[in-house]
PDB file of C-alpha atoms in Angstrom:
ATOM      1  CA  MET R 749      -2.147   8.374  29.457  1.00 59.00           C
ATOM      2  CA  ALA R 750      -5.669   7.642  26.935  1.00 55.00           C
ATOM      3  CA  ASN R 751      -5.962  11.542  26.713  1.00 56.00           C
ATOM      4  CA  LYS R 752      -2.902  12.212  25.291  1.00 52.00           C
ATOM      5  CA  VAL R 753      -3.411   9.149  22.587  1.00 43.00           C
ATOM      6  CA  LEU R 754      -6.657  10.555  21.439  1.00 45.00           C
ATOM      7  CA  VAL R 755      -4.315  14.112  21.180  1.00 45.00           C
ATOM      8  CA  LEU R 756      -1.829  12.444  19.496  1.00 44.00           C
ATOM      9  CA  LEU R 757      -4.390  10.465  17.133  1.00 42.00           C
ATOM     10  CA  ALA R 758      -6.045  14.023  16.512  1.00 44.00           C
ATOM     11  CA  VAL R 759      -2.892  15.411  15.672  1.00 44.00           C
ATOM     12  CA  LEU R 760      -1.718  13.066  12.839  1.00 44.00           C
ATOM     13  CA  PHE R 761      -5.312  12.977  11.773  1.00 46.00           C
ATOM     14  CA  CYS R 762      -5.465  16.470  11.131  1.00 43.00           C
ATOM     15  CA  ALA R 763      -1.473  16.030   9.048  1.00 43.00           C
ATOM     16  CA  GLN R 764      -3.516  13.553   7.024  1.00 44.00           C
ATOM     17  CA  ALA R 765      -6.506  15.786   6.184  1.00 45.00           C
ATOM     18  CA  ALA R 766      -3.586  19.194   5.632  1.00 44.00           C
ATOM     19  CA  LEU R 767      -1.185  17.069   3.220  1.00 50.00           C
ATOM     20  CA  GLY R 768      -5.330  15.590   1.168  1.00 69.00           C
ATOM     21  CA  LEU R 769      -4.957  12.179   2.700  1.00 86.00           C
ATOM     22  CA  THR R 770      -7.057   9.985   4.593  1.00 89.00           C
ATOM     23  CA  ILE R 771      -6.213   6.795   5.043  1.00 95.00           C
ATOM     24  CA  ILE R 772      -9.454   4.414   6.045  1.00 96.00           C
ATOM     25  CA  SER R 773      -8.314   2.055   8.537  1.00 96.00           C
ATOM     26  CA  LYS R 774      -8.092  -1.349   8.870  1.00 97.00           C
ATOM     27  CA  SER R 775     -11.034  -1.436  11.484  1.00 96.00           C
ATOM     28  CA  GLY R 776     -13.139   1.449   9.469  1.00 96.00           C
ATOM     29  CA  TRP R 777     -12.954  -1.377   6.469  1.00 97.00           C
ATOM     30  CA  GLY R 778     -13.849  -4.366   8.641  1.00 97.00           C
ATOM     31  CA  GLY R 779      -9.755  -6.005   8.261  1.00 97.00           C
ATOM     32  CA  ARG R 780      -9.557  -9.137  10.999  1.00 97.00           C
ATOM     33  CA  SER R 781      -6.402  -8.068  13.176  1.00 96.00           C
ATOM     34  CA  ALA R 782      -3.203  -9.351  12.292  1.00 96.00           C
ATOM     35  CA  LYS R 783      -2.050 -12.930  13.882  1.00 96.00           C
ATOM     36  CA  SER R 784       1.251 -11.382  15.148  1.00 95.00           C
ATOM     37  CA  LYS R 785       3.328  -8.669  13.702  1.00 95.00           C
ATOM     38  CA  SER R 786       7.258  -7.662  12.905  1.00 96.00           C
ATOM     39  CA  THR R 787       8.000  -3.917  13.071  1.00 95.00           C
ATOM     40  CA  LEU R 788       9.429  -2.888  10.060  1.00 95.00           C
ATOM     41  CA  ALA R 789      11.835   0.010  10.569  1.00 94.00           C
ATOM     42  CA  SER R 790      12.275   3.857   9.554  1.00 94.00           C
ATOM     43  CA  SER R 791      13.647   5.737   6.941  1.00 95.00           C
ATOM     44  CA  LEU R 792      13.886   2.709   4.754  1.00 96.00           C
ATOM     45  CA  SER R 793      15.471   3.457   1.180  1.00 96.00           C
ATOM     46  CA  TYR R 794      12.383   1.793  -0.897  1.00 96.00           C
ATOM     47  CA  ALA R 795       8.883   1.453  -1.809  1.00 97.00           C
ATOM     48  CA  VAL R 796       7.610  -1.701  -4.491  1.00 97.00           C
ATOM     49  CA  ILE R 797       4.114  -0.947  -6.027  1.00 97.00           C
ATOM     50  CA  HIS R 798       1.936  -3.513  -6.526  1.00 96.00           C
ATOM     51  CA  HIS R 799      -1.676  -4.374  -8.246  1.00 96.00           C
ATOM     52  CA  THR R 800      -3.754  -7.940  -6.121  1.00 96.00           C
ATOM     53  CA  ALA R 801      -4.395  -8.707  -9.632  1.00 94.00           C
ATOM     54  CA  GLY R 802      -8.423  -9.446  -8.403  1.00 93.00           C
ATOM     55  CA  ASN R 803     -11.007  -7.677  -9.010  1.00 95.00           C
ATOM     56  CA  TYR R 804     -11.338  -3.808  -9.988  1.00 96.00           C
ATOM     57  CA  CYS R 805     -14.047  -1.476  -7.017  1.00 96.00           C
ATOM     58  CA  SER R 806     -14.893   1.857  -7.749  1.00 95.00           C
ATOM     59  CA  THR R 807     -17.264   2.452  -5.091  1.00 96.00           C
ATOM     60  CA  LYS R 808     -16.009   2.278  -1.469  1.00 97.00           C
ATOM     61  CA  ALA R 809     -18.588  -0.732  -0.316  1.00 97.00           C
ATOM     62  CA  ALA R 810     -16.997  -2.642  -3.248  1.00 97.00           C
ATOM     63  CA  CYS R 811     -13.492  -2.238  -2.025  1.00 97.00           C
ATOM     64  CA  ILE R 812     -14.473  -3.367   1.805  1.00 98.00           C
ATOM     65  CA  THR R 813     -15.230  -6.613  -0.293  1.00 97.00           C
ATOM     66  CA  GLN R 814     -12.410  -7.003  -2.338  1.00 97.00           C
ATOM     67  CA  LEU R 815     -10.143  -6.171   1.067  1.00 97.00           C
ATOM     68  CA  LYS R 816     -12.030  -8.736   2.766  1.00 98.00           C
ATOM     69  CA  ASN R 817     -11.241 -11.229   0.487  1.00 97.00           C
ATOM     70  CA  ILE R 818      -7.597  -9.905  -0.368  1.00 97.00           C
ATOM     71  CA  GLN R 819      -7.348 -10.454   3.687  1.00 98.00           C
ATOM     72  CA  ALA R 820      -9.024 -13.815   3.348  1.00 97.00           C
ATOM     73  CA  TYR R 821      -6.461 -15.289   1.109  1.00 97.00           C
ATOM     74  CA  HIS R 822      -3.507 -14.281   2.529  1.00 97.00           C
ATOM     75  CA  MET R 823      -4.421 -15.682   6.270  1.00 97.00           C
ATOM     76  CA  ASP R 824      -6.227 -18.173   5.553  1.00 97.00           C
ATOM     77  CA  SER R 825      -5.143 -19.559   2.414  1.00 97.00           C
ATOM     78  CA  LEU R 826      -1.706 -18.628   2.170  1.00 96.00           C
ATOM     79  CA  GLY R 827      -1.290 -18.538   5.883  1.00 96.00           C
ATOM     80  CA  TRP R 828       0.472 -15.118   6.326  1.00 97.00           C
ATOM     81  CA  SER R 829      -0.868 -13.685   9.548  1.00 97.00           C
ATOM     82  CA  ASP R 830      -2.223 -10.514   7.857  1.00 97.00           C
ATOM     83  CA  ILE R 831      -2.910  -8.990   4.581  1.00 98.00           C
ATOM     84  CA  GLY R 832       0.517  -8.913   2.266  1.00 97.00           C
ATOM     85  CA  TYR R 833       0.201  -5.119   1.410  1.00 97.00           C
ATOM     86  CA  ASN R 834       0.650  -2.052   4.102  1.00 98.00           C
ATOM     87  CA  PHE R 835      -1.304  -0.531   2.082  1.00 98.00           C
ATOM     88  CA  LEU R 836      -3.829  -0.536  -0.810  1.00 98.00           C
ATOM     89  CA  ILE R 837      -5.461   1.614  -2.829  1.00 98.00           C
ATOM     90  CA  GLY R 838      -9.054   1.759  -4.606  1.00 96.00           C
ATOM     91  CA  GLY R 839      -9.983   2.983  -8.029  1.00 95.00           C
ATOM     92  CA  ASP R 840     -12.793   4.658  -5.670  1.00 95.00           C
ATOM     93  CA  GLY R 841      -9.572   6.833  -4.672  1.00 95.00           C
ATOM     94  CA  ASN R 842      -9.202   5.676  -1.064  1.00 96.00           C
ATOM     95  CA  VAL R 843      -6.370   4.911   0.996  1.00 97.00           C
ATOM     96  CA  TYR R 844      -7.157   1.443   3.195  1.00 98.00           C
ATOM     97  CA  GLU R 845      -4.637  -0.036   5.848  1.00 97.00           C
ATOM     98  CA  GLY R 846      -3.328  -3.174   5.072  1.00 97.00           C
ATOM     99  CA  ARG R 847      -0.452  -3.753   7.675  1.00 97.00           C
ATOM    100  CA  GLY R 848      -0.099   0.154   7.858  1.00 96.00           C
ATOM    101  CA  TRP R 849       2.791   2.339   9.377  1.00 96.00           C
ATOM    102  CA  ASN R 850       5.661   0.203  11.133  1.00 95.00           C
ATOM    103  CA  VAL R 851       4.793  -3.305  10.454  1.00 96.00           C
ATOM    104  CA  MET R 852       6.623  -4.954   7.982  1.00 96.00           C
ATOM    105  CA  GLY R 853       4.557  -6.234   5.086  1.00 95.00           C
ATOM    106  CA  ALA R 854       4.713  -9.816   2.778  1.00 95.00           C
ATOM    107  CA  HIS R 855       4.433  -8.578  -0.579  1.00 95.00           C
ATOM    108  CA  ALA R 856       7.690  -8.892  -2.000  1.00 92.00           C
ATOM    109  CA  THR R 857      10.603 -11.828  -1.416  1.00 92.00           C
ATOM    110  CA  ASN R 858      13.714 -10.086   0.195  1.00 94.00           C
ATOM    111  CA  TRP R 859      12.462  -6.254   0.030  1.00 96.00           C
ATOM    112  CA  ASN R 860       9.771  -6.637   2.819  1.00 96.00           C
ATOM    113  CA  SER R 861      12.470  -5.910   6.081  1.00 96.00           C
ATOM    114  CA  LYS R 862      13.105  -2.503   3.211  1.00 96.00           C
ATOM    115  CA  SER R 863      11.177  -1.447   1.503  1.00 96.00           C
ATOM    116  CA  ILE R 864       6.926  -0.756   2.576  1.00 97.00           C
ATOM    117  CA  GLY R 865       4.674  -2.210   0.084  1.00 97.00           C
ATOM    118  CA  ILE R 866       1.548  -0.208  -1.879  1.00 98.00           C
ATOM    119  CA  SER R 867      -0.989  -1.915  -3.765  1.00 98.00           C
ATOM    120  CA  PHE R 868      -3.479  -0.749  -6.212  1.00 97.00           C
ATOM    121  CA  LEU R 869      -7.423  -2.632  -5.820  1.00 97.00           C
ATOM    122  CA  GLY R 870      -7.356  -5.065  -9.252  1.00 95.00           C
ATOM    123  CA  ASN R 871      -5.525  -6.164 -12.231  1.00 97.00           C
ATOM    124  CA  TYR R 872      -3.384  -2.856 -14.181  1.00 95.00           C
ATOM    125  CA  ASN R 873      -2.783  -4.984 -17.505  1.00 96.00           C
ATOM    126  CA  THR R 874      -6.475  -4.576 -18.276  1.00 95.00           C
ATOM    127  CA  ASN R 875      -8.070  -1.700 -15.834  1.00 92.00           C
ATOM    128  CA  THR R 876      -6.824   2.352 -16.267  1.00 94.00           C
ATOM    129  CA  LEU R 877      -5.353   3.935 -13.110  1.00 95.00           C
ATOM    130  CA  THR R 878      -7.738   6.950 -12.358  1.00 94.00           C
ATOM    131  CA  SER R 879      -6.363  10.632 -11.194  1.00 94.00           C
ATOM    132  CA  ALA R 880      -7.547   9.755  -7.586  1.00 94.00           C
ATOM    133  CA  GLN R 881      -5.398   7.148  -7.670  1.00 96.00           C
ATOM    134  CA  ILE R 882      -2.242   8.253  -8.563  1.00 96.00           C
ATOM    135  CA  THR R 883      -3.096  11.012  -7.116  1.00 95.00           C
ATOM    136  CA  ALA R 884      -3.961   9.366  -3.686  1.00 96.00           C
ATOM    137  CA  ALA R 885      -0.455   6.950  -4.116  1.00 96.00           C
ATOM    138  CA  LYS R 886       1.853  10.231  -4.705  1.00 96.00           C
ATOM    139  CA  SER R 887       0.437  11.334  -1.788  1.00 96.00           C
ATOM    140  CA  LEU R 888       1.024   8.520   0.212  1.00 97.00           C
ATOM    141  CA  LEU R 889       3.890   7.900  -0.324  1.00 96.00           C
ATOM    142  CA  SER R 890       4.675  12.056   0.344  1.00 96.00           C
ATOM    143  CA  THR R 891       2.944  10.800   4.368  1.00 96.00           C
ATOM    144  CA  ALA R 892       5.595   8.246   3.830  1.00 96.00           C
ATOM    145  CA  VAL R 893       8.508  10.155   4.092  1.00 96.00           C
ATOM    146  CA  SER R 894       7.078  13.123   6.007  1.00 95.00           C
ATOM    147  CA  ARG R 895       6.660  10.080   8.646  1.00 94.00           C
ATOM    148  CA  GLY R 896       9.848   9.170   7.992  1.00 94.00           C
ATOM    149  CA  GLN R 897       8.977   5.446   6.716  1.00 95.00           C
ATOM    150  CA  ILE R 898      10.803   5.717   3.898  1.00 96.00           C
ATOM    151  CA  VAL R 899      13.938   8.657   3.182  1.00 95.00           C
ATOM    152  CA  SER R 900      13.038  11.327   0.783  1.00 94.00           C
ATOM    153  CA  GLY R 901      14.777  10.037  -1.714  1.00 95.00           C
ATOM    154  CA  TYR R 902      14.156   6.280  -1.949  1.00 96.00           C
ATOM    155  CA  THR R 903      14.103   4.459  -4.518  1.00 96.00           C
ATOM    156  CA  LEU R 904      10.820   3.870  -6.171  1.00 96.00           C
ATOM    157  CA  TYR R 905      10.016   0.102  -7.690  1.00 96.00           C
ATOM    158  CA  GLY R 906       7.352  -1.994  -9.531  1.00 95.00           C
ATOM    159  CA  HIS R 907       7.503  -5.425  -7.894  1.00 97.00           C
ATOM    160  CA  ARG R 908       8.369  -6.374 -11.094  1.00 95.00           C
ATOM    161  CA  GLN R 909      11.720  -5.127 -10.596  1.00 94.00           C
ATOM    162  CA  VAL R 910      12.495  -6.862  -6.999  1.00 94.00           C
ATOM    163  CA  GLY R 911       9.979 -10.454  -8.097  1.00 90.00           C
ATOM    164  CA  SER R 912       9.481 -12.443 -10.736  1.00 91.00           C
ATOM    165  CA  THR R 913       5.792 -11.464 -12.045  1.00 91.00           C
ATOM    166  CA  GLU R 914       4.134  -9.104 -14.126  1.00 92.00           C
ATOM    167  CA  CYS R 915       3.063  -7.167 -10.839  1.00 94.00           C
ATOM    168  CA  PRO R 916       2.200  -4.700 -10.922  1.00 96.00           C
ATOM    169  CA  GLY R 917       0.620  -4.764 -14.152  1.00 94.00           C
ATOM    170  CA  THR R 918       1.614  -2.780 -17.450  1.00 96.00           C
ATOM    171  CA  ASN R 919      -0.998  -0.068 -16.830  1.00 96.00           C
ATOM    172  CA  ILE R 920       0.964   0.830 -13.727  1.00 96.00           C
ATOM    173  CA  TRP R 921       3.954   0.008 -14.613  1.00 96.00           C
ATOM    174  CA  ASN R 922       3.674   2.926 -17.445  1.00 96.00           C
ATOM    175  CA  GLU R 923       3.264   5.308 -15.178  1.00 96.00           C
ATOM    176  CA  ILE R 924       5.297   4.801 -12.679  1.00 95.00           C
ATOM    177  CA  ARG R 925       8.299   4.671 -14.294  1.00 96.00           C
ATOM    178  CA  THR R 926       7.398   8.678 -15.182  1.00 95.00           C
ATOM    179  CA  TRP R 927       7.458   9.150 -11.125  1.00 95.00           C
ATOM    180  CA  SER R 928      10.417  11.526  -9.556  1.00 90.00           C
ATOM    181  CA  ASN R 929      10.968   8.577  -7.430  1.00 92.00           C
ATOM    182  CA  TRP R 930      11.608   5.025  -9.958  1.00 93.00           C
ATOM    183  CA  LYS R 931      14.894   3.782 -11.041  1.00 89.00           C
ATOM    184  CA  ALA R 932      15.647   1.604 -13.432  1.00 87.00           C
TER     185      ALA R 932
END
């Protein structure tokens, strides 16, 4: 059984690498285990883009600090079971696992059960996306489709479209409106 798990992990890692996407696991950034988990269905119709509205990070070390701070805030101050997002993308261009695949997030009220939540680390009313971040986000969305987490004709929303907020920030908002799956 352990050998089968190792082979599966190797295949998944190679598939991600072939797509040009490496996801830094929660254990890889020192994240805490979730207090509880709810399963997120496959073949979802939506992906919701966020920003954390906090500090921007441009190095892996700085991003890890931000991830730990966000997870602590979500779990300790808000009382959530884990960090709210499925995945987060740093200014370093890395994709970081939050709740991950097939686990319901806590990122958009009334949308958590029907979407994956992807957040960019920083405040994108003032910060601007790098080409590495844009590439990482598009690769992550492609991987979500290839894994069956979201359908190929999924609808991409900014958080402000599904909740009363300025999230994901003006600079991300202006960018994602140019992406093929974004819908008004």
